[in-house]
GROMACS .gro file of C-alpha atoms in nm:
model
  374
    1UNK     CA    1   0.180  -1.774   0.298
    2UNK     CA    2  -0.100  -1.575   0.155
    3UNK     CA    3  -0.306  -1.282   0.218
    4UNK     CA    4  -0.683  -1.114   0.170
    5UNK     CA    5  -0.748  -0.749   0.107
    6UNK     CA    6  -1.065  -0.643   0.137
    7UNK     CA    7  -1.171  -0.278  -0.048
    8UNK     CA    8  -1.370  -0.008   0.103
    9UNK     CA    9  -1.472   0.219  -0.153
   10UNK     CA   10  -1.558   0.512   0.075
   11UNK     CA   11  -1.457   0.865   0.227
   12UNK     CA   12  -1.563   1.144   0.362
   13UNK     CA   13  -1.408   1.401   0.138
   14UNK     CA   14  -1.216   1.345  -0.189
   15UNK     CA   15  -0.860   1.481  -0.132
   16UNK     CA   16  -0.728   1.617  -0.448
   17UNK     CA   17  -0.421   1.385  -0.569
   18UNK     CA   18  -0.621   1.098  -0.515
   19UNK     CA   19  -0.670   0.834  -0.788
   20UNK     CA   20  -0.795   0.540  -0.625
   21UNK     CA   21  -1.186   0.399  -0.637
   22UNK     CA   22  -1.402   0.552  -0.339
   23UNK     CA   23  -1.712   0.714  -0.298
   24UNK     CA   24  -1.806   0.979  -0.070
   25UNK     CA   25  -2.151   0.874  -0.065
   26UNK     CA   26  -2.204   0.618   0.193
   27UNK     CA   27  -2.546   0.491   0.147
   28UNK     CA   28  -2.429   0.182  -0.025
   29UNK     CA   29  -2.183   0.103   0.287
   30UNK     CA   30  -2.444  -0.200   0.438
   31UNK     CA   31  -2.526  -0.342   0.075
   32UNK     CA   32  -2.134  -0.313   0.039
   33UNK     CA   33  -2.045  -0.531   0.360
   34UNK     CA   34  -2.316  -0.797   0.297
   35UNK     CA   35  -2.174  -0.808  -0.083
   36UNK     CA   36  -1.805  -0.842   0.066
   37UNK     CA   37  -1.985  -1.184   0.307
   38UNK     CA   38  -2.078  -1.305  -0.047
   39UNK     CA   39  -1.803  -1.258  -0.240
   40UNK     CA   40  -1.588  -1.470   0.052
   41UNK     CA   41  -1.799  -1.759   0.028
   42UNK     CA   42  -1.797  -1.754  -0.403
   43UNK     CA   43  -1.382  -1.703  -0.292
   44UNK     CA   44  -1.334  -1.976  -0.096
   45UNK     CA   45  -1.106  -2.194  -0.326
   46UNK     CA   46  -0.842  -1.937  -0.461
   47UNK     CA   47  -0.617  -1.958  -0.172
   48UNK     CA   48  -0.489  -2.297  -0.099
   49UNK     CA   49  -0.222  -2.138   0.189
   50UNK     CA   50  -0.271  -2.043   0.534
   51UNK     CA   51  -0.396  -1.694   0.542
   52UNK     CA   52  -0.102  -1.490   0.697
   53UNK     CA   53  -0.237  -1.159   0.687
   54UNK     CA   54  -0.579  -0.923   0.619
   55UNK     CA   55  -0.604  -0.582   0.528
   56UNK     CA   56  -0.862  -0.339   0.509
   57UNK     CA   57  -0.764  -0.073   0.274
   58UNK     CA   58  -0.970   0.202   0.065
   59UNK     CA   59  -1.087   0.417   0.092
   60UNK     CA   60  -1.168   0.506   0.465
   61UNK     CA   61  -1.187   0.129   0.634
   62UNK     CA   62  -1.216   0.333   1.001
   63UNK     CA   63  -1.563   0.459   0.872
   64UNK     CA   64  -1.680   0.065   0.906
   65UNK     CA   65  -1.893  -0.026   1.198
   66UNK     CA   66  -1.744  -0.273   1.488
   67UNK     CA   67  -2.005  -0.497   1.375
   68UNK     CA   68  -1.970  -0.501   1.003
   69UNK     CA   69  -1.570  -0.544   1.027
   70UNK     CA   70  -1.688  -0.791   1.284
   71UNK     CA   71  -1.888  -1.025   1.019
   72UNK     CA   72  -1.611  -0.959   0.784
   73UNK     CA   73  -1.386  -1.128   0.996
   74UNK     CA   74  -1.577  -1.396   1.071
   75UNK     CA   75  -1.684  -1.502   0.759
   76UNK     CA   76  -1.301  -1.453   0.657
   77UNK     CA   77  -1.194  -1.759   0.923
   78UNK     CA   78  -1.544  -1.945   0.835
   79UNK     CA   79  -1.439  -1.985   0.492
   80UNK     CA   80  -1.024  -1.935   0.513
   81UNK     CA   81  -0.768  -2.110   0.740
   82UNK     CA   82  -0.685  -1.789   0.906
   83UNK     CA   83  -0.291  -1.819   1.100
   84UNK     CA   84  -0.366  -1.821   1.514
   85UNK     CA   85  -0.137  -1.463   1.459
   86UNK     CA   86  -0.193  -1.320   1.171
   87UNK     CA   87  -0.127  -0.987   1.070
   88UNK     CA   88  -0.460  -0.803   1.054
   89UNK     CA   89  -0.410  -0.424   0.971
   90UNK     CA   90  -0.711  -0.170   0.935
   91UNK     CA   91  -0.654   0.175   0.762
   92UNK     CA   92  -0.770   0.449   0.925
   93UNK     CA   93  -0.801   0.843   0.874
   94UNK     CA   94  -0.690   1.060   1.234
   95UNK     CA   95  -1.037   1.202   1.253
   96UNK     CA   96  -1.213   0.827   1.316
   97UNK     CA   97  -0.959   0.765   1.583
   98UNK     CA   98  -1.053   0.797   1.970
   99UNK     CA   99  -0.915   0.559   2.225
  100UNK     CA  100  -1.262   0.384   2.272
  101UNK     CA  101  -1.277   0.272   1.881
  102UNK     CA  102  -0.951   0.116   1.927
  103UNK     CA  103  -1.038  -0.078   2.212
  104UNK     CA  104  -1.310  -0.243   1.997
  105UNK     CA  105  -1.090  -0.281   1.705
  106UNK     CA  106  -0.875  -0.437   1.919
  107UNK     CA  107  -1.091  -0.692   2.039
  108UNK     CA  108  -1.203  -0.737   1.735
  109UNK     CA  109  -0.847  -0.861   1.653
  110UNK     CA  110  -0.703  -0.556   1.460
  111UNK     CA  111  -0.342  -0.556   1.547
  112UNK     CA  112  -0.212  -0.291   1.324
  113UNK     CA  113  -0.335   0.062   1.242
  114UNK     CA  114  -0.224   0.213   0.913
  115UNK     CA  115  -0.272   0.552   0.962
  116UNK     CA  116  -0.340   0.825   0.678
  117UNK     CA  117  -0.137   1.083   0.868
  118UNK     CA  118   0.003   1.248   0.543
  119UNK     CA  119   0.181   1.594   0.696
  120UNK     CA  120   0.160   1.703   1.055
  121UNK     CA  121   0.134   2.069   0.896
  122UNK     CA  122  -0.210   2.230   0.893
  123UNK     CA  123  -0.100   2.396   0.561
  124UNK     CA  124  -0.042   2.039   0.421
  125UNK     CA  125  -0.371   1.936   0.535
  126UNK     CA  126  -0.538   2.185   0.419
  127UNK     CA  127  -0.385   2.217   0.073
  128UNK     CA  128  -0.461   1.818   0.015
  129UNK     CA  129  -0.827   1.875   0.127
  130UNK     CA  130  -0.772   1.629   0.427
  131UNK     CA  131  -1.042   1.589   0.660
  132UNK     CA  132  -0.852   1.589   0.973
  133UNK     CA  133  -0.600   1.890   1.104
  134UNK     CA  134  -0.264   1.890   1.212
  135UNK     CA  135  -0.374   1.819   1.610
  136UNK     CA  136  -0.537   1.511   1.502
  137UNK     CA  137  -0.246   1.414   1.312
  138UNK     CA  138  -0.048   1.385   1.666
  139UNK     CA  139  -0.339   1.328   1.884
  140UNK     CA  140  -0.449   0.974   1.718
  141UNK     CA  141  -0.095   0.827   1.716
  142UNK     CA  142  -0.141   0.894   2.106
  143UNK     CA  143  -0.468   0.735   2.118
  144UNK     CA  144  -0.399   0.426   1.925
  145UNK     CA  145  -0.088   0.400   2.173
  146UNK     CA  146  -0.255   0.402   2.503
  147UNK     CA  147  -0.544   0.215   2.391
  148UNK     CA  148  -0.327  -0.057   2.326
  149UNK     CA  149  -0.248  -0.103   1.890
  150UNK     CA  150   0.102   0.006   1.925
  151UNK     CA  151   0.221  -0.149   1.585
  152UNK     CA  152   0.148   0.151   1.358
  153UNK     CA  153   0.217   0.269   1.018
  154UNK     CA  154   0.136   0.637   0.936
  155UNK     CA  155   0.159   0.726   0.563
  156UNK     CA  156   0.335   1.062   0.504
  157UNK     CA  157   0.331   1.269   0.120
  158UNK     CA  158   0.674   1.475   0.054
  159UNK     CA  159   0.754   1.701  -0.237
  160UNK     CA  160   0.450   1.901  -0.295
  161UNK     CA  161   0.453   2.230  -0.336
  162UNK     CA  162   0.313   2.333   0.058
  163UNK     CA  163   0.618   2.165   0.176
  164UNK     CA  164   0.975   2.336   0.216
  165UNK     CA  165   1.239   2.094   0.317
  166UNK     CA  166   1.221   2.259   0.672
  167UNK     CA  167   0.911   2.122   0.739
  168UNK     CA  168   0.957   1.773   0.611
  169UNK     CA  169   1.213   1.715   0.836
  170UNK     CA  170   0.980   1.826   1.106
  171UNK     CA  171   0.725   1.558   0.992
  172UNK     CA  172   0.964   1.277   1.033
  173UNK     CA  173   1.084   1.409   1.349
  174UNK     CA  174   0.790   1.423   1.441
  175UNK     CA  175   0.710   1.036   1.340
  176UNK     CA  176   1.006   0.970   1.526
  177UNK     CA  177   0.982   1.155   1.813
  178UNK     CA  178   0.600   0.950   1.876
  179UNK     CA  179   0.721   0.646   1.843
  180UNK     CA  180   0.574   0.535   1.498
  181UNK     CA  181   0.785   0.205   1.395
  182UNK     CA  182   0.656   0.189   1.044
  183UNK     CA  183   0.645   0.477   0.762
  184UNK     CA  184   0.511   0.448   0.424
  185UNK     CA  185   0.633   0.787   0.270
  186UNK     CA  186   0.575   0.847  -0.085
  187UNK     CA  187   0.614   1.156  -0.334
  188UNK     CA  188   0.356   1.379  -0.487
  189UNK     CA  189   0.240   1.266  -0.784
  190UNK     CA  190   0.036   1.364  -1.036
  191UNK     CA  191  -0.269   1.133  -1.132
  192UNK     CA  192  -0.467   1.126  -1.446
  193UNK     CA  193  -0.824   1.255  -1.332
  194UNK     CA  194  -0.790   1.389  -1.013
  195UNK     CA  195  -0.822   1.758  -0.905
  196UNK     CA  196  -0.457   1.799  -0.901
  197UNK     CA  197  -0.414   1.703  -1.206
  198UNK     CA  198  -0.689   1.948  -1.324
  199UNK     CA  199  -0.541   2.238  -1.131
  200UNK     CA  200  -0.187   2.213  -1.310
  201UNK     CA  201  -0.314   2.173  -1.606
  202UNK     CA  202  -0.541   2.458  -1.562
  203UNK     CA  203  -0.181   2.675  -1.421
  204UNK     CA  204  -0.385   2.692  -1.083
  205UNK     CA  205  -0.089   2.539  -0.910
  206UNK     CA  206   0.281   2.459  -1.052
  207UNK     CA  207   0.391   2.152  -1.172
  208UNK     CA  208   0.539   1.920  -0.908
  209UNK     CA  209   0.947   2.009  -0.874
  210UNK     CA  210   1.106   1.685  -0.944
  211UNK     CA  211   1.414   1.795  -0.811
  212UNK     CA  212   1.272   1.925  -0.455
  213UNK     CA  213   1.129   1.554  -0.424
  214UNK     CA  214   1.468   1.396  -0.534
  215UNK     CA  215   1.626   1.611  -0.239
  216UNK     CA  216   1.370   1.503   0.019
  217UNK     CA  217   1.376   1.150  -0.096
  218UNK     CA  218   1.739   1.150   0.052
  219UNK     CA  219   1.651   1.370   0.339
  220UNK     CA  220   1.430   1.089   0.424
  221UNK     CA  221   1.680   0.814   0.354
  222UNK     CA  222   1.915   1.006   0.539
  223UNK     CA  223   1.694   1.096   0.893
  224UNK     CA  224   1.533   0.748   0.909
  225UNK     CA  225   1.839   0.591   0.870
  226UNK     CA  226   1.988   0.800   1.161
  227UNK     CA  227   1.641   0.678   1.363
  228UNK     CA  228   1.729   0.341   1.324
  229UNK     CA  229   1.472   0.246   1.064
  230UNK     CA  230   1.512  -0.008   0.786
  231UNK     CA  231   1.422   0.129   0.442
  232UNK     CA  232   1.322  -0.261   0.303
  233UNK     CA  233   1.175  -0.143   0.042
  234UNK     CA  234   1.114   0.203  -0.172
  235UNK     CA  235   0.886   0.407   0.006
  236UNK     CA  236   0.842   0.192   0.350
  237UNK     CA  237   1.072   0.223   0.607
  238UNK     CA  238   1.075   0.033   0.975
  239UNK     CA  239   1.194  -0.048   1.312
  240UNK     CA  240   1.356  -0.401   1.335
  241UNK     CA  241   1.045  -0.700   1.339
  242UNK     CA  242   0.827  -0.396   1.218
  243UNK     CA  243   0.808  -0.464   0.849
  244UNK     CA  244   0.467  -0.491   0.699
  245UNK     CA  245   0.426  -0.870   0.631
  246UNK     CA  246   0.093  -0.778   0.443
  247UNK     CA  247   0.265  -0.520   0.169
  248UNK     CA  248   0.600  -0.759   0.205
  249UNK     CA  249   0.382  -1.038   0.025
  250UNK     CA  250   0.308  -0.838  -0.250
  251UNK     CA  251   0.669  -0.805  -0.293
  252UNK     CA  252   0.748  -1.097  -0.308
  253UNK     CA  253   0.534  -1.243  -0.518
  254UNK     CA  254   0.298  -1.476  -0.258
  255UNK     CA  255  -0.031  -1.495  -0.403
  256UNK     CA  256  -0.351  -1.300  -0.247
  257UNK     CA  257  -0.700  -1.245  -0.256
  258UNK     CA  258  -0.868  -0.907  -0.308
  259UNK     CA  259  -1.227  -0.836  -0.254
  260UNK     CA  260  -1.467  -0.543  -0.340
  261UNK     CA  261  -1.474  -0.330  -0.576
  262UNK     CA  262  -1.137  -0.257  -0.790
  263UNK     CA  263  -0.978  -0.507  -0.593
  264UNK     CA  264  -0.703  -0.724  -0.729
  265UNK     CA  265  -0.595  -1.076  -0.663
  266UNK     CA  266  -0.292  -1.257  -0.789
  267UNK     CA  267  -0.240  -1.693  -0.760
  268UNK     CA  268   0.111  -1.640  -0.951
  269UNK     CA  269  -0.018  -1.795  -1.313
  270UNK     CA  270  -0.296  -1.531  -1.325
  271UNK     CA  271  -0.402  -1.137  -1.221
  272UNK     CA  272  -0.766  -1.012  -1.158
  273UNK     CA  273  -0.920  -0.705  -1.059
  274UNK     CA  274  -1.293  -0.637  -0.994
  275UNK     CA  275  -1.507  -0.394  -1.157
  276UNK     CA  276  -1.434  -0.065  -1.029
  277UNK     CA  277  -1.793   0.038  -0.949
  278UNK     CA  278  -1.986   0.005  -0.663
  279UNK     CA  279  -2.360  -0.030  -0.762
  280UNK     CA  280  -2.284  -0.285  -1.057
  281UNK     CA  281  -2.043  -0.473  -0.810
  282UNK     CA  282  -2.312  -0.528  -0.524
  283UNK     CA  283  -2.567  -0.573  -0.812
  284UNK     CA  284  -2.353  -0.887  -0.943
  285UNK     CA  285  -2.246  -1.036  -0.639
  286UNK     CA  286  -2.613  -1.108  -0.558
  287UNK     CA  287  -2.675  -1.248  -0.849
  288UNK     CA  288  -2.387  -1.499  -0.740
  289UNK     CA  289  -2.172  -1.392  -0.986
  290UNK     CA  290  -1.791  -1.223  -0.898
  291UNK     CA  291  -1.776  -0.901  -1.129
  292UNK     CA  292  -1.380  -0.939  -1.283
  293UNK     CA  293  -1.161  -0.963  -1.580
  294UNK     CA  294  -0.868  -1.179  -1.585
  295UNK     CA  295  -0.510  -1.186  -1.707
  296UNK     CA  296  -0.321  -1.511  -1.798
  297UNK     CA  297   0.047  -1.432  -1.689
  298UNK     CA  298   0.317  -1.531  -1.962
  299UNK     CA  299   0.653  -1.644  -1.811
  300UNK     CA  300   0.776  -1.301  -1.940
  301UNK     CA  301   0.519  -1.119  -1.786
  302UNK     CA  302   0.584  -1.304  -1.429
  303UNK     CA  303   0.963  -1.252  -1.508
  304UNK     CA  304   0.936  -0.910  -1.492
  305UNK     CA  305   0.719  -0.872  -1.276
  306UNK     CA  306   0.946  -0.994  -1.029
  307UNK     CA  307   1.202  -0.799  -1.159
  308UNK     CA  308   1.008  -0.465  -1.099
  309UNK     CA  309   0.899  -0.572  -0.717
  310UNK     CA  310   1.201  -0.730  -0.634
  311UNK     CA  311   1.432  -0.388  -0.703
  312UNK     CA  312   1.185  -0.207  -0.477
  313UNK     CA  313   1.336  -0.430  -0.196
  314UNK     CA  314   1.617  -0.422   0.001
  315UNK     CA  315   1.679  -0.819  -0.083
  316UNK     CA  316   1.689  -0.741  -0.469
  317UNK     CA  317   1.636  -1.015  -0.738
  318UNK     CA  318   1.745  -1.342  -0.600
  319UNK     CA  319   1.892  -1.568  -0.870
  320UNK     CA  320   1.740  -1.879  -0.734
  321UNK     CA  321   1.339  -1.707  -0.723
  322UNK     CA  322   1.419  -1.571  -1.105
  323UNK     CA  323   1.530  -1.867  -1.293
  324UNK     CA  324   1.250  -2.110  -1.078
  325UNK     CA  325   1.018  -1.853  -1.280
  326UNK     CA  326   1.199  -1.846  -1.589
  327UNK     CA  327   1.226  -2.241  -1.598
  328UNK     CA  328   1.640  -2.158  -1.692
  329UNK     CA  329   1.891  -1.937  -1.621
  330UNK     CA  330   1.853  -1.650  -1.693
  331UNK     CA  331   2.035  -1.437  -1.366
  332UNK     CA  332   2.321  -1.448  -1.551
  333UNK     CA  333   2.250  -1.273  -1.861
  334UNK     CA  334   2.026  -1.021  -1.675
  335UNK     CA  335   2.374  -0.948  -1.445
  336UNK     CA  336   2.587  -0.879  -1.781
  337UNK     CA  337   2.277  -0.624  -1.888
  338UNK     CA  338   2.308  -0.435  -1.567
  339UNK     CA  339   2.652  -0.370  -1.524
  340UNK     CA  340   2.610  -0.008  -1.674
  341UNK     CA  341   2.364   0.085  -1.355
  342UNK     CA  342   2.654  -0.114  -1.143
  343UNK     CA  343   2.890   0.074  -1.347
  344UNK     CA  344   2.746   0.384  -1.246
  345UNK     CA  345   2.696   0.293  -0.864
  346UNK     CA  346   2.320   0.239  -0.917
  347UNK     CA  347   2.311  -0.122  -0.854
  348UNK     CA  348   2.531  -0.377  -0.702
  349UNK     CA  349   2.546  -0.767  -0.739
  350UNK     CA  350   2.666  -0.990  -0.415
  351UNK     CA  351   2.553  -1.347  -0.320
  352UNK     CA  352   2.374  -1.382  -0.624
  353UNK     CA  353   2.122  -1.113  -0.543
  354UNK     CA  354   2.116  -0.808  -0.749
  355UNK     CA  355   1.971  -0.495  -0.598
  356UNK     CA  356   1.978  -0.147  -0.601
  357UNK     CA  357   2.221   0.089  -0.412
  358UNK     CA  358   2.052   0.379  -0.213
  359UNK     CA  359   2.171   0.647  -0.470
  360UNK     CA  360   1.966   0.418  -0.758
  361UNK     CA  361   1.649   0.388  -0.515
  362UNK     CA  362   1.493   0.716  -0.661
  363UNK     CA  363   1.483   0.583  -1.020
  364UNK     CA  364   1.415   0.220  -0.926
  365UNK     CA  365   1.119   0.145  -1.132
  366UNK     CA  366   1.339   0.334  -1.481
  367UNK     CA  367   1.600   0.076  -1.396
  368UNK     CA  368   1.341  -0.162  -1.356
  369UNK     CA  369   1.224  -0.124  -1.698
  370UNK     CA  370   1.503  -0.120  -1.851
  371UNK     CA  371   1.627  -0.445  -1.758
  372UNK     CA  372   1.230  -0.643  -1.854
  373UNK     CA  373   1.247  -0.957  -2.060
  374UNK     CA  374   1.081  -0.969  -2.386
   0.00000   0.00000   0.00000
């Protein structure tokens, strides 16, 4: 299988722990769609496999017109073989949702809503410079319901500094309570650049409690859990058959296409990202000409790589996938260098998968490292 992520570099407001490429000017939004037509058509050969899934991430995708995400589509199957049910996901911020909008989406053939839901406390909300309040938060889970998209994801933030462990577990109860089968829940962190990271340097706010987020990690493995949900990987958690095939692919390694600005695509040799700027992206995909750098993987490069995705998941490293990459074995010797993570409960080796244990999931990517080939 293989998937295509398309990039929409644009919001209304800049939230303050936010690192990724957006704009909240919007003027560029039409030159941006007819740039993301092109760039499909110059795209047309890197996927060989039968396009399994689409996403429209950001950014604010929701701020897209039916129409444009419309063209976008169907220049997608023009040039793509797109599966007859594909996963096709469209993030979206609470304050874009109504139940007509979701109708159209729907028909449009958006069959998953990733929702930027974040807290369901207005003193969250307002501390992260979200546009939308804490009614909204509820309200559009409602919407998206009765309008008829009722595989959702909501995204929720734990650990910062608004948040007592009180309310937390009144955000996932609250998750719970509506019905949301998927949750992407990640912790606070502190980006290079952004206004948060400005503010604590500047002793504005304190510096982000490591040990507050450790205890609501497990307050979140511990609740979901209790709910039913799957935690397949890190920070995602689901219902059974609710699993995010898009983000799953990532995972495990099937090779994608992204498009627009800052995006990255992967074809398992190689890694490219577009340029992270709008105006010179749209300027060079007129000319014809696909704005990127490129990275030739070395086997130890793809080795680890695996090795850092595949701990995030509830499958672990399989010893079949790792030594296909590493052309020998090599499961083995990476087995006999973790045993002082299995010693220590961190990890745990069965059926020639090695994975982590839930009390090693909050240090995953430090194990991770430690265990990279050269």
């Amino acid at each position: 299988m293989s998937g295509i992520y398309l990039h929409i570099p644009f919001c209304k407001k800049a939230c303050n722990y936010c690192n990724f490429h957006f704009s909240t000017n919007q003027q560029k939004m039409e030159d941006l769609v007819y740039a993301l037509t092109m760039e499909i058509k110059l795209q047309k050969h890197y996927l060989s496999d039968t396009v399994e899934t689409i996403y429209f991430g950001g950014g604010t995708p929701s701020l897209l017109k039916s129409a444009d995400i419309s063209l976008l589509l169907n220049t997608i199957h023009q040039y793509f073989k797109v599966s007859n049910d594909a996963e096709i996901t469209l993030e979206a911020n609470p304050d874009d949702i109504d139940p007509h909008i979701v109708r159209e989406w729907k028909n449009l053939g958006i069959n998953r809503l990733s929702v930027g839901i974040q807290s369901f406390q207005e003193s969250d909300l307002q501390w992260m410079g979200r546009a939308h309040n804490a009614l909204q938060a509820r309200d559009c889970i409602q919407q998206a319901q009765e309008a008829g998209i009722t595989n959702l994801s909501i995204d929720l933030i734990y650990g910062g500094p608004t948040l007592p462990h009180e309310n937390w577990k009144l955000n996932l109860k609250t998750a719970i309570d509506l019905g949301v089968p998927h949750l992407s829940c990640y912790a606070l962190t502190v980006e290079p650049k952004t206004a948060l990271a400005l503010k604590i340097n500047r002793r504005e706010l304190p510096e982000i409690d490591t040990q507050h987020q450790a205890e609501q990690f497990e307050m979140l493995q511990s609740i979901t859990g209790e709910a039913g949900y799957e935690q397949y990987e890190i920070s995602n958690f689901a219902l059974p058959g609710k699993r995010s095939k898009h983000n799953s692919s990532y995972w495990s390694g099937a090779h994608y296409l992204g498009l627009g600005p800052s995006a990255h695509s992967y074809n398992g040799k190689s890694r490219q990202w577009n340029i992270s700027n709008n105006s010179l992206y749209i300027q060079s995909i007129k000319k014809g000409e696909i704005p990127f750098e490129i990275e030739e993987l070395t086997t130890a490069q793809q080795i680890n790589e695996y090795i850092m995705t595949a701990l995030r998941t509830v499958e672990g490293i399989s010893a079949e996938r790792l030594n296909i990459i590493g052309q020998k074995e090599i499961f083995v010797p990476l087995v006999a260098e973790a045993q002082k993570f299995i010693q220590q409960g961190l990890m745990e080796c069965s059926n020639e998968h090695l994975r982590i244990t839930p009390a090693g999931k909050f240090m995953a990517d430090g194990i991770a490292a430690e265990l990279f080939r050269d």
